Short mmCIF file of C-alpha atoms and ligand atoms in Angstrom, two decimals:
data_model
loop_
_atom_site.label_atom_id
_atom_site.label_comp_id
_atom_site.label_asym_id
_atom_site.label_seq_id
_atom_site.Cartn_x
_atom_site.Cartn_y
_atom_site.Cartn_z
CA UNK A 10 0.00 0.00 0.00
CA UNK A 11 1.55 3.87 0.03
CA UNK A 12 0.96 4.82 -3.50
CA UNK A 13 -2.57 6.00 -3.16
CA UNK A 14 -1.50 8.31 -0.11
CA UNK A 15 -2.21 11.97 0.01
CA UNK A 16 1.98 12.22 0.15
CA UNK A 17 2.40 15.27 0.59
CA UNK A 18 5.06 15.51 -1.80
CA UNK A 19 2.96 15.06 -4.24
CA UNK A 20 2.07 19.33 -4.58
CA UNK A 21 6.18 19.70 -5.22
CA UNK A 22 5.97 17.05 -7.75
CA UNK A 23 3.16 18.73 -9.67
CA UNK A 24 4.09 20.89 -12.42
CA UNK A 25 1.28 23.36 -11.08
CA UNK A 26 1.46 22.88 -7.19
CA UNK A 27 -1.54 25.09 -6.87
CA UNK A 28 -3.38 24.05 -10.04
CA UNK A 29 -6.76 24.02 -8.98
CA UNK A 30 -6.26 27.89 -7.30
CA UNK A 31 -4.76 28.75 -10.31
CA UNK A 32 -7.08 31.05 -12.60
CA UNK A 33 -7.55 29.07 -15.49
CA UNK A 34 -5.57 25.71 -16.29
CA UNK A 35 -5.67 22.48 -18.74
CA UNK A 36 -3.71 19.47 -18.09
CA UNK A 37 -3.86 16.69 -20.85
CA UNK A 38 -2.07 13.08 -21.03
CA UNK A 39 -3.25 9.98 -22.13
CA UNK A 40 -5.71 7.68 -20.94
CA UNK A 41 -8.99 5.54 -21.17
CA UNK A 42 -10.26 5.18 -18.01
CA UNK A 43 -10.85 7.32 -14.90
CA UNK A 44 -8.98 6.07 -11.33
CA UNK A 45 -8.30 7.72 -8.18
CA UNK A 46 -9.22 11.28 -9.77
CA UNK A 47 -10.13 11.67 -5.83
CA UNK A 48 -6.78 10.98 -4.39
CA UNK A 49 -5.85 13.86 -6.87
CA UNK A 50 -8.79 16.15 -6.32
CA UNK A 51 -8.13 15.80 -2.41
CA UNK A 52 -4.62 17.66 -3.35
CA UNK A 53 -6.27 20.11 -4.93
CA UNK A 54 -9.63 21.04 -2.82
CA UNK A 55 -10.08 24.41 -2.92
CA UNK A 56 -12.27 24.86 0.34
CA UNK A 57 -9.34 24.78 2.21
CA UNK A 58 -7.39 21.97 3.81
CA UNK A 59 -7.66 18.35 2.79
CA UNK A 60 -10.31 16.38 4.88
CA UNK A 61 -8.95 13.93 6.87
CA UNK A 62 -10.16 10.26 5.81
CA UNK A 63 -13.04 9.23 7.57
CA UNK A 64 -14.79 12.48 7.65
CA UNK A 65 -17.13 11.49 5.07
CA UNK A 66 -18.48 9.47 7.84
CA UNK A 67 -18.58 12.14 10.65
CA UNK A 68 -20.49 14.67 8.10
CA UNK A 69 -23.01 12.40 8.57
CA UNK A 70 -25.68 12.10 5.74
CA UNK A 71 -28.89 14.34 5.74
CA UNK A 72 -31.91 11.74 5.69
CA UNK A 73 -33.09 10.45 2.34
CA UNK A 74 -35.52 12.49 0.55
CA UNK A 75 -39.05 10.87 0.34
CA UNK A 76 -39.56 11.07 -2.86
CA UNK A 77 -37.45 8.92 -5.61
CA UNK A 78 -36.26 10.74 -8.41
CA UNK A 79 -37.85 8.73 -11.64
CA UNK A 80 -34.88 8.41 -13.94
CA UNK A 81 -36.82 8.32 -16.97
CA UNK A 82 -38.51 11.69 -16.72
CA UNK A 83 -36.24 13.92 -14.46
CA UNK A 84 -34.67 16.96 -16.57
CA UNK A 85 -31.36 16.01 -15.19
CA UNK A 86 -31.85 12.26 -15.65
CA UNK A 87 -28.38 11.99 -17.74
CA UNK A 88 -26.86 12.74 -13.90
CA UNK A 89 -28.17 9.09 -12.50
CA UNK A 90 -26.39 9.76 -8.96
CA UNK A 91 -27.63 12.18 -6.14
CA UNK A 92 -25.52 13.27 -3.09
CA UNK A 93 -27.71 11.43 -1.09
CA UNK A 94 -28.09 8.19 -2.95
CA UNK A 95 -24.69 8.03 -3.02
CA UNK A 96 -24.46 8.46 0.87
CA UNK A 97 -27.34 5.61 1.16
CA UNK A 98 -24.56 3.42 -1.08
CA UNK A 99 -22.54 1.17 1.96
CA UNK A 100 -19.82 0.58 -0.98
CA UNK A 101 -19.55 4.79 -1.36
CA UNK A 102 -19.17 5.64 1.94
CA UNK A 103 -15.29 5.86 2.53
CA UNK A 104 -15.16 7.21 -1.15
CA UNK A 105 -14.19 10.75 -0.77
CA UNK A 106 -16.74 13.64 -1.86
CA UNK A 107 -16.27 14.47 -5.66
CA UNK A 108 -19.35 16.60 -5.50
CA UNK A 109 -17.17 19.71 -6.48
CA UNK A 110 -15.62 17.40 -10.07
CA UNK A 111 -17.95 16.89 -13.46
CA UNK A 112 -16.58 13.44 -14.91
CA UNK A 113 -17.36 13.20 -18.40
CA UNK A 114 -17.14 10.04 -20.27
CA UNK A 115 -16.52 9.62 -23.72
CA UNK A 116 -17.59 6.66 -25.49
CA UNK A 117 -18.94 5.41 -28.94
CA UNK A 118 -22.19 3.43 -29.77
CA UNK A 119 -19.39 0.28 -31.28
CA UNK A 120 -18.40 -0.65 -27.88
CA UNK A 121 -20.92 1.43 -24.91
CA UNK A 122 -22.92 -1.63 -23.78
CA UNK A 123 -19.22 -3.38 -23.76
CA UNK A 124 -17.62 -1.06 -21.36
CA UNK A 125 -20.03 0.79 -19.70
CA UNK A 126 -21.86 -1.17 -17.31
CA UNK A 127 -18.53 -1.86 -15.55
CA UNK A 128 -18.14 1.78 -15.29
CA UNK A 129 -21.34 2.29 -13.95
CA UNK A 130 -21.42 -0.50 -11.63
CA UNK A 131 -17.46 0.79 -10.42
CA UNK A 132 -15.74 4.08 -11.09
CA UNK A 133 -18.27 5.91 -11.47
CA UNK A 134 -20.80 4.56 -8.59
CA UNK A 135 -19.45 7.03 -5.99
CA UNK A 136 -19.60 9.92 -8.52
CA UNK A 137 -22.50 12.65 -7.74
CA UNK A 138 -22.20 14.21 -11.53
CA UNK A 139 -21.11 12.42 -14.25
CA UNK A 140 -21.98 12.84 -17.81
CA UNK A 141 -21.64 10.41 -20.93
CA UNK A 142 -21.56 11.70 -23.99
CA UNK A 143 -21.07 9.35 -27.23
CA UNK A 144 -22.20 9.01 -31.13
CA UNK A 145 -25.66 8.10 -30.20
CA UNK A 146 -28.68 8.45 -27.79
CA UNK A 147 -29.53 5.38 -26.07
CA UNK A 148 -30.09 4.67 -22.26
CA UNK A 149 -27.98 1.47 -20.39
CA UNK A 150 -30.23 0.24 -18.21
CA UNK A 151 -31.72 3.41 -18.00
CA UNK A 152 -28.75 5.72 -17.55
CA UNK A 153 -28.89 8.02 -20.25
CA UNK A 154 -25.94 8.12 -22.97
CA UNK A 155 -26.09 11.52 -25.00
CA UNK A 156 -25.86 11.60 -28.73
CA UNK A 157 -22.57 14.24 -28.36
CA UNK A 158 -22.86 14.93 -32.27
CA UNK A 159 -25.96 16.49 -32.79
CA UNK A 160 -24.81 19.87 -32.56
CA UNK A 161 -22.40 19.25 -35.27
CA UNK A 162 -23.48 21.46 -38.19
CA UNK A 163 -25.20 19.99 -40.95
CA UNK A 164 -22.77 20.82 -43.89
CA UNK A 165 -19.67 19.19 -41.54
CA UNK A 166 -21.49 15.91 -41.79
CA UNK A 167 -22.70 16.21 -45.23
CA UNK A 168 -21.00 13.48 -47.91
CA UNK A 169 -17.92 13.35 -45.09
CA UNK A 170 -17.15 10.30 -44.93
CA UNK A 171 -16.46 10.35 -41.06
CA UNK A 172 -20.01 10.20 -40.56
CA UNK A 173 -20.62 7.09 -42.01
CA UNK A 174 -20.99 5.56 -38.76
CA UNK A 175 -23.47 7.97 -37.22
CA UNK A 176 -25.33 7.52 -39.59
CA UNK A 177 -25.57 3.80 -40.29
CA UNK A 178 -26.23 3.77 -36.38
CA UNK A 179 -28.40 6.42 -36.49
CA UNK A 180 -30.87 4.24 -38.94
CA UNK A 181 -30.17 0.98 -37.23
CA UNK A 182 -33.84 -0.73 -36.15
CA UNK A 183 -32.12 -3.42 -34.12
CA UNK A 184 -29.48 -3.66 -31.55
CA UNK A 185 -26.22 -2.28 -33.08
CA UNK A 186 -23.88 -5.20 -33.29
CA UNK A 187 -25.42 -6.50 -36.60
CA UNK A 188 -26.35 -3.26 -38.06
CA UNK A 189 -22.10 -2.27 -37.99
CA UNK A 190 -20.03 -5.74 -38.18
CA UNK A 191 -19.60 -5.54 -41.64
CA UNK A 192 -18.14 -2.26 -41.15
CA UNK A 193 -14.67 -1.26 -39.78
CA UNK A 194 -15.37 -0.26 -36.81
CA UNK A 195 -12.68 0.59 -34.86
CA UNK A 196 -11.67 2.54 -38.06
CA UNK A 197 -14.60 4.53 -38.54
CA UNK A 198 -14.94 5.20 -34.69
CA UNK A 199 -12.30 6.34 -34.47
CA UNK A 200 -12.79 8.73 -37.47
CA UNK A 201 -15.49 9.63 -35.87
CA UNK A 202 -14.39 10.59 -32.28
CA UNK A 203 -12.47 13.50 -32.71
CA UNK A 204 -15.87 15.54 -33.49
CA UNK A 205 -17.18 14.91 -30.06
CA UNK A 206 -14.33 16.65 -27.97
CA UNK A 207 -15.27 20.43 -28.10
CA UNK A 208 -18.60 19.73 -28.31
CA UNK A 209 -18.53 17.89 -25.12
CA UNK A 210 -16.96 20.61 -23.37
CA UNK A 211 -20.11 23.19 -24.53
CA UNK A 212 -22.28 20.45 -23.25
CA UNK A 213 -20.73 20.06 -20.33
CA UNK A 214 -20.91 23.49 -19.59
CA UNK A 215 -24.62 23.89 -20.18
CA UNK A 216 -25.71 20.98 -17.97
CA UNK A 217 -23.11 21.39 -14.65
CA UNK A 218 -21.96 24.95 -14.85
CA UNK A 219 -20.75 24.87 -11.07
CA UNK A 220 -18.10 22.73 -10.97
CA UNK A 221 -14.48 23.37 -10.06
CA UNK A 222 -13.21 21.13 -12.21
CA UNK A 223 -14.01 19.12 -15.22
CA UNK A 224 -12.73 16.01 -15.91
CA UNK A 225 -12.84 14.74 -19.67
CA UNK A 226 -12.26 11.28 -20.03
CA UNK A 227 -12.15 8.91 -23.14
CA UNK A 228 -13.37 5.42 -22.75
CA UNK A 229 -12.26 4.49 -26.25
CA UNK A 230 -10.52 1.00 -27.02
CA UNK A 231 -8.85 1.93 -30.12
CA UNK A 232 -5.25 1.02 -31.03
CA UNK A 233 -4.09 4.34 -29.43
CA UNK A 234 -6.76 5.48 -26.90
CA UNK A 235 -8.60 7.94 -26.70
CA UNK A 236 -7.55 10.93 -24.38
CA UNK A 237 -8.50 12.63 -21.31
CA UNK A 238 -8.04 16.09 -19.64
CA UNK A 239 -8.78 18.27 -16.55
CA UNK A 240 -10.35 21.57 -16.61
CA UNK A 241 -10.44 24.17 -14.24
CA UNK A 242 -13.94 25.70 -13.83
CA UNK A 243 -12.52 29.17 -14.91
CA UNK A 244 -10.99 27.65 -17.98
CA UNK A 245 -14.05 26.52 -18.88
CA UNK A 246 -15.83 29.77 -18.37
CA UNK A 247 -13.18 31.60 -20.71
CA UNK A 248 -13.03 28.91 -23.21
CA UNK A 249 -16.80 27.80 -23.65
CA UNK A 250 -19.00 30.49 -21.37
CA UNK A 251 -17.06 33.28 -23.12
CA UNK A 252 -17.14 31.59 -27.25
CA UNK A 253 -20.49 30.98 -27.81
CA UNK A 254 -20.02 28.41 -30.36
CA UNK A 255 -17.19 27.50 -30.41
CA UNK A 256 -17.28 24.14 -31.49
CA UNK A 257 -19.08 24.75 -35.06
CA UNK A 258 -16.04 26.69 -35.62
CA UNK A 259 -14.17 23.95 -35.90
CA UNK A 260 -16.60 21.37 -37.60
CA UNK A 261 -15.74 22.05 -40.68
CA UNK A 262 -11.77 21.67 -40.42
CA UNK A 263 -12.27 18.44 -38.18
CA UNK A 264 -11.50 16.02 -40.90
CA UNK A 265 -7.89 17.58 -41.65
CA UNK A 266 -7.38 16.91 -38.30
CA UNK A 267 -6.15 13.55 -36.26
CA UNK A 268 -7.17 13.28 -32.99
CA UNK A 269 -9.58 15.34 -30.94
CA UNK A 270 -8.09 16.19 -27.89
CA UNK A 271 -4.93 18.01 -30.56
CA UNK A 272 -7.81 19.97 -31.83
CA UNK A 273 -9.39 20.56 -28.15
CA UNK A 274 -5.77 21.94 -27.14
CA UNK A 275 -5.47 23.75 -30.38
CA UNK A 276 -8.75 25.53 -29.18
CA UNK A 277 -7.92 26.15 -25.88
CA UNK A 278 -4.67 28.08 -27.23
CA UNK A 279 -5.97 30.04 -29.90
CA UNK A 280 -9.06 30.97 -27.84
CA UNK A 281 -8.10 31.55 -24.69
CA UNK A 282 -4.28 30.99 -24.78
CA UNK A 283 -3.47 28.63 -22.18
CA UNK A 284 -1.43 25.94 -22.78
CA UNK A 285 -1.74 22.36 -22.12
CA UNK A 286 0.38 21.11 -19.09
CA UNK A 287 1.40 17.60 -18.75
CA UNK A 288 1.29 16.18 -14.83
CA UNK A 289 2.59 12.53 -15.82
CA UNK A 290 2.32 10.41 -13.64
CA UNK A 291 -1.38 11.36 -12.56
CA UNK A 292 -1.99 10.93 -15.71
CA UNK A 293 -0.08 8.18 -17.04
CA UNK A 294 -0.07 5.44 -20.17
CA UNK A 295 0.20 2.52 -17.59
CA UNK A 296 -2.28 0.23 -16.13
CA UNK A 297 -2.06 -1.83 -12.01
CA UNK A 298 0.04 -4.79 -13.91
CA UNK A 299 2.23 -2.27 -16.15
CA UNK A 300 2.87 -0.03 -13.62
CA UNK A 301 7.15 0.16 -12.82
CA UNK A 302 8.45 -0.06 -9.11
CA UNK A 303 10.09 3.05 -8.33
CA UNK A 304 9.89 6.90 -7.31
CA UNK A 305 9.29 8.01 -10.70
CA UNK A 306 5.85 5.94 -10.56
CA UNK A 307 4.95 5.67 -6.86
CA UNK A 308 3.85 7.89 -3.82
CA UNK A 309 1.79 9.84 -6.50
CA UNK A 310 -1.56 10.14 -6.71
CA UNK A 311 -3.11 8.65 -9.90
CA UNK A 312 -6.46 10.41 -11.77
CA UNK A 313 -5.86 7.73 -14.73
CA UNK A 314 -4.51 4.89 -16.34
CA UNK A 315 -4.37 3.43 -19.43
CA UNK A 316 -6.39 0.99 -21.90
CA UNK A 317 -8.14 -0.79 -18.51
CA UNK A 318 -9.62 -3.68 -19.54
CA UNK A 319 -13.62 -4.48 -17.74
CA UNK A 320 -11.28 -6.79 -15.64
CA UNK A 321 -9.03 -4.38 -14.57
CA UNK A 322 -11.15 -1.51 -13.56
CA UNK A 323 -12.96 -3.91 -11.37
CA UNK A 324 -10.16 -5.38 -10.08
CA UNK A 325 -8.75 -2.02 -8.89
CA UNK A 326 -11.65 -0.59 -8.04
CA UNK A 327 -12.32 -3.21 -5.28
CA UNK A 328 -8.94 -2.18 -3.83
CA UNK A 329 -10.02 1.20 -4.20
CA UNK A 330 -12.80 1.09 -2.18
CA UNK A 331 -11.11 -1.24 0.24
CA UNK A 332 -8.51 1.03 0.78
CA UNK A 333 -10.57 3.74 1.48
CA UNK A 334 -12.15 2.04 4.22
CA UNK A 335 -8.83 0.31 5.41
CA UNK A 336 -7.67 4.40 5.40
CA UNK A 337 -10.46 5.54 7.34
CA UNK A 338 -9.96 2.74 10.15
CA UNK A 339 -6.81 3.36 10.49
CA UNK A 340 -7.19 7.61 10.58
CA UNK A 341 -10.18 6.69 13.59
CA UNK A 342 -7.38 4.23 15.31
CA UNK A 343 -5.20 7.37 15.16
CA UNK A 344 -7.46 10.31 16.13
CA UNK A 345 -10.37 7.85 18.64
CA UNK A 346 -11.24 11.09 20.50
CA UNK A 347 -12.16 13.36 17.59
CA UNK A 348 -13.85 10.80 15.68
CA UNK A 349 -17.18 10.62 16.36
CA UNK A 350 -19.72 9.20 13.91
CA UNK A 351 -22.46 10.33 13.43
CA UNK A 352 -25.54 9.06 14.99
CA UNK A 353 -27.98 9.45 11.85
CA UNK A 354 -26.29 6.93 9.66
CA UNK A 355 -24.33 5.99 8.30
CA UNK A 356 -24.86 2.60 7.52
CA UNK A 357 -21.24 1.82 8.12
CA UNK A 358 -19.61 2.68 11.24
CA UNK A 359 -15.81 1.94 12.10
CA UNK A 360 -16.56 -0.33 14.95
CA UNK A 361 -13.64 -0.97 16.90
CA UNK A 362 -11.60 0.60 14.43
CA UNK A 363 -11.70 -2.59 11.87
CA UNK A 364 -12.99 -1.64 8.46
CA UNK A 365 -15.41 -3.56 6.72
CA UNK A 366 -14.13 -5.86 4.78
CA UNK A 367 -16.76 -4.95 1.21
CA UNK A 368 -15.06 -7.74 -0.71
CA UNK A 369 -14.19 -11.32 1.10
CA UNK A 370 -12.81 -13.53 -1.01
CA UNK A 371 -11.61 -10.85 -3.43
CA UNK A 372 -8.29 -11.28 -4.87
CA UNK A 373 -7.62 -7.35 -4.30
CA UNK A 374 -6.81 -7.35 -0.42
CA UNK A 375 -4.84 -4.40 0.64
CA UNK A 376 -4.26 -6.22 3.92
C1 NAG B 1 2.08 28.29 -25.27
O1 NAG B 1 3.03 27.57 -26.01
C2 NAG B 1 3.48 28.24 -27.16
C3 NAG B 1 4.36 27.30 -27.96
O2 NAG B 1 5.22 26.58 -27.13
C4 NAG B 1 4.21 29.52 -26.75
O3 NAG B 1 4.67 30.24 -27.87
C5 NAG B 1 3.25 30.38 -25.94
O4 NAG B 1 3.91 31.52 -25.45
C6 NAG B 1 2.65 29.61 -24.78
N1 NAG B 1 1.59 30.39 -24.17
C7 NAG B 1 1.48 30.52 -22.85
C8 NAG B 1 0.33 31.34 -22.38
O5 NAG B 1 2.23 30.01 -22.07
#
């Protein structure tokens, strides 16, 4: 265990110690799927000094509200996750609060129903706000999946080929799998996916405006990944609040164009003129069983990793949330006087200081 820990080191590593405080910021580096972005928002939190662990449990939850938000008709149904259902969650409750971060997923219609329910049912169960945006509307098992290219203007899709795709999916009766596996798929997704990137951003913006930070996160299993980035609220209040339109500025030009996330930076420069800032390792090409023994890789908190397989995301999230309650025992065995639960709930109390253990039998033990 160690390399999950709030080191404090880990501000002097950063290229931006203060990043979060800083005005506006953009930090880019490769990666498919979101881990630990709480270890690294906890270095960042901008209400002052990092909470202790455990004091998710001593906030103590406000009771449930009566009435059950129907997912299917609520305005803000994309947003599955309340604060409070998330509290009501015994598997969320050593998870630290990420209220304050917008995840956004990116995805494509070739490969959602592959690698999102793992998503869902892991990294992004403790989230309060996530968004997923990909190249079609559909709903997994009722969580809503947006349809990221529909503001794309007409004439960019018009006889470009890159569209092929969207549109064979868009007229596809059945499930999708027959309807695209004559086609090259991971070819024209990937043709595809760099239209979504700004456009996700304006989305973003309109549906969870008061975030500090926004997280944009490919979920893409091409050959090279897609790409993922952190946004400072203010950035994205220059860049997107402040360009109205932005993204139809750059439909046109997409195809010349290789990747996305080049183009997302390329905006972000010309528009605003910040540049991108690397903060390898936090974000970093490896995955758990890829991952080198050493300073350069350890003692640093990680927001992502690389090309995680279904497998591996559950695998590591498991230890994730173990840890997190293995954390919090250990911070109550430390600090017995202060820590007082609260009576209300939670669910899970430290009992004796010995953390639950969520996952017997688990091959992910952090003991
Ligand atoms: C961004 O990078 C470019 C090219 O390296 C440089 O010319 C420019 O001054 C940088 N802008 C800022 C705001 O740092």
């Amino acid at each position: 265990m160690g390399f999950l820990q709030n080191g404090r080191g880990l501000a002097s590593y950063l290229v931006m110690p203060n990043t979060f405080q800083a005005r506006r910021f953009i930090v880019l580096g490769s990666m498919v799927s979101l881990l630990l972005l709480i270890a690294l928002w906890n270095q960042f939190s901008v209400d002052g000094p990092t909470r202790p662990a455990g004091t998710r449990l001593a906030q103590g939850p406000s009771t449930p509200t009566g009435k059950r938000p129907n997912p299917f008709t609520n305005p803000l149904d994309e947003v599955r996750q309340t604060p409070a259902s998330i509290r009501q969650d015994p598997l969320c409750s050593f998870h630290p609060d990420t209220s304050k971060i917008a995840v956004v997923m990116k995805t494509g219609a070739t490969e959602s129903f592959a690698r999102l329910p793992t998503q869902f049912m892991t990294t992004l169960r403790c989230i309060p706000d996530y968004l997923v945006f990909s190249d079609r509307k559909e709903t997994i098992a009722g969580i809503q999946v947006m349809d990221t290219l529909d503001a794309v203007l007409p004439k960019a899709m018009e006889g470009n080929a890159d569209f092929d795709l969207y549109r064979v999916q868009a007229s596809c009766a059945i499930d999708q799998g027959p309807c695209t596996s004559a086609l090259d798929r991971a070819e024209m997704g990937w043709n595809l996916d760099k239209y979504k990137n700004i456009h996700m951003a304006e989305k973003t913006w309109k549906m969870l405006p008061d975030k500090d930070c926004v997280a944009l996160l490919g979920d893409i299993a091409f050959a090279h990944g897609g790409s993922g980035y952190l946004m400072s609220r203010a950035a994205m209040k220059d860049l997107i609040g402040g360009h109205p339109g932005l993204a139809n500025r750059y439909d046109e030009d997409m195809h010349n164009y290789c990747c996305g996330d080049a183009v997302f930076a390329k905006a972000v420069r010309d528009t605003i003129d910040v540049n991108v800032t690397g903060v390898w390792p936090t974000i970093n090409g490896e995955k758990p069983f890829t991952l080198p023994y050493g300073d350069s890789h350890w003692c640093h908190p990680i927001a992502t990793m690389h090309h995680m397989s279904p497998e591996e995301i559950s695998t590591f999230w498991e230890f994730e949330t173990q840890f997190y309650a293995d954390e919090a025992a250990e911070a109550s065995r430390k600090d017995a006087d202060k820590f007082v639960p609260s009576p209300s709930s939670p669910r899970i109390s430290i009992e004796n200081s010995s953390p639950p253990d969520f996952f017997p039998g688990a091959t992910t033990g952090t003991t």
